[in-house]
Amino acid sequence: MIVDKLENADLYVNVNSRLKKAFEFLKDNDIQKLSDGKYEIDGDNIYASVQSYVTQNEAEKRFESHEKYIDIQYISKGQEFIAWSPIENLTVEEAYSKEKDVAFYKDGTFSSKINLDEDYFCIFFPKDAHKPGCTLDKTSQIKKVVVKIKIA
């Protein structure tokens, strides 16, 4: 798991060969003007999902993880926290779906809260369970982009 500001994205482009294109999408687009939906960047290798929503109480959210894709979760507007835990510390609640590339987990005894403000991102790898969209201090209207990067 990595957390940082978008202005520092160049520090991470060598982690995976496709991260550079993913970060270019975030830097080269006015996210506030993008409609919610899916945006292809490089076919199914890299694509973005633009989302608008209101944060929810942590108890209403579930941990998830992905096997085929790395997530970059970038906050364009609002504040939220994302709970994080290594998947080995959690109990599977809903088995991995190859079709949807997601597994869901029950809360465990070990997790950390990652506070995200505007222009911050988190990168989640397959062993990183994450619970996005949680209310930080008060309910917040979020504009977010989740960039999915296929593991090469």
XYZ file of C-alpha atoms in Angstrom:
152
model
C 0.000 0.000 0.000
C 1.210 3.480 -0.899
C -0.334 6.841 0.020
C 0.843 10.224 -1.266
C -0.161 13.409 -3.095
C -0.631 13.324 -6.862
C 2.221 15.833 -7.308
C 4.597 13.073 -6.098
C 3.280 10.362 -8.441
C 6.540 10.218 -10.416
C 8.191 8.605 -7.397
C 6.131 5.454 -7.996
C 6.109 4.928 -11.779
C 8.800 2.244 -11.554
C 6.726 0.062 -9.222
C 4.730 -1.253 -12.194
C 5.278 -0.507 -15.904
C 1.667 0.662 -16.318
C 1.561 3.157 -13.458
C 2.950 5.982 -15.594
C -0.045 5.912 -17.972
C -2.446 5.678 -15.034
C -0.955 8.750 -13.349
C -0.912 10.638 -16.666
C -4.681 10.143 -16.891
C -5.123 11.630 -13.417
C -2.825 14.586 -14.131
C -4.022 15.347 -17.685
C -7.779 15.402 -17.008
C -9.944 17.847 -15.103
C -11.597 15.202 -12.932
C -14.295 17.615 -11.766
C -15.540 17.892 -15.360
C -15.600 14.132 -16.018
C -18.935 12.352 -15.776
C -19.194 9.273 -13.600
C -18.400 6.125 -15.522
C -15.640 4.022 -17.065
C -12.808 5.526 -19.120
C -10.479 3.270 -21.111
C -6.840 4.269 -20.913
C -5.200 1.148 -22.380
C -7.965 -1.378 -23.048
C -8.448 -3.744 -20.129
C -4.824 -3.174 -19.045
C -5.608 0.241 -17.552
C -8.981 1.883 -17.091
C -10.517 4.456 -14.793
C -13.810 4.521 -12.967
C -14.988 8.032 -12.070
C -17.320 8.000 -9.065
C -19.386 10.502 -7.095
C -20.882 9.519 -3.746
C -21.413 10.482 -0.129
C -19.178 8.836 2.474
C -20.749 6.313 4.831
C -20.154 5.078 8.351
C -17.325 2.539 8.432
C -19.677 -0.143 9.803
C -21.691 0.037 6.552
C -18.652 -0.751 4.377
C -16.733 -3.993 3.700
C -13.095 -4.823 3.122
C -12.320 -5.890 -0.446
C -9.285 -7.031 -2.420
C -8.443 -7.751 -6.047
C -6.160 -10.330 -7.668
C -5.895 -9.156 -11.296
C -5.641 -5.401 -10.783
C -3.816 -2.836 -8.684
C -6.044 0.058 -7.564
C -5.095 3.703 -7.504
C -7.819 5.469 -5.531
C -7.556 9.231 -6.066
C -9.670 11.841 -4.275
C -10.478 14.834 -6.465
C -13.066 16.380 -4.136
C -13.961 15.762 -0.492
C -12.423 13.791 2.358
C -12.735 10.155 3.339
C -10.800 7.474 5.070
C -10.010 4.085 3.690
C -9.445 1.274 6.162
C -6.538 -1.004 5.217
C -5.494 -4.468 6.356
C -3.338 -7.273 4.966
C -5.720 -9.922 3.641
C -4.132 -12.611 5.818
C -5.506 -10.820 8.901
C -9.104 -11.018 7.683
C -11.734 -13.721 7.281
C -13.286 -14.167 3.836
C -16.946 -13.174 3.846
C -17.563 -13.540 0.099
C -15.179 -15.719 -1.915
C -13.146 -14.283 -4.761
C -15.091 -13.770 -7.986
C -12.908 -14.079 -11.103
C -15.619 -12.328 -13.123
C -15.694 -9.268 -10.845
C -12.082 -9.526 -9.591
C -13.112 -9.007 -5.981
C -13.285 -10.810 -2.665
C -14.958 -9.392 0.444
C -13.888 -9.816 4.061
C -15.204 -9.463 7.587
C -13.478 -6.913 9.794
C -10.439 -8.272 11.587
C -8.496 -7.253 14.644
C -5.746 -5.407 12.754
C -6.391 -2.482 10.425
C -5.247 1.079 9.859
C -7.161 4.162 8.775
C -5.780 6.154 5.881
C -7.122 9.711 5.852
C -7.404 11.090 2.331
C -7.957 14.705 1.376
C -8.224 16.268 -2.076
C -5.323 15.446 -4.434
C -4.223 12.402 -2.391
C -4.137 8.840 -3.685
C -3.657 5.328 -2.340
C -2.281 2.407 -4.297
C -3.592 -0.989 -3.225
C -1.948 -4.235 -4.312
C -3.548 -7.728 -4.298
C -2.572 -8.457 -0.673
C -4.023 -5.107 0.503
C -7.615 -5.350 1.668
C -9.246 -1.940 1.664
C -12.548 -0.451 2.778
C -13.073 2.806 0.829
C -15.690 5.517 1.169
C -15.712 5.833 4.960
C -16.691 9.072 6.709
C -13.697 10.886 8.180
C -14.903 13.672 10.509
C -18.232 14.416 8.879
C -20.144 13.127 5.874
C -18.496 14.323 2.677
C -19.482 14.487 -0.993
C -16.727 12.651 -2.852
C -15.483 12.848 -6.431
C -13.034 10.005 -6.903
C -11.232 8.140 -9.632
C -10.285 4.503 -9.200
C -7.704 3.558 -11.801
C -7.400 -0.194 -12.341
C -3.978 -1.409 -13.482
C -3.746 -5.003 -14.700
C -0.858 -6.831 -13.118
C 1.645 -7.550 -15.885
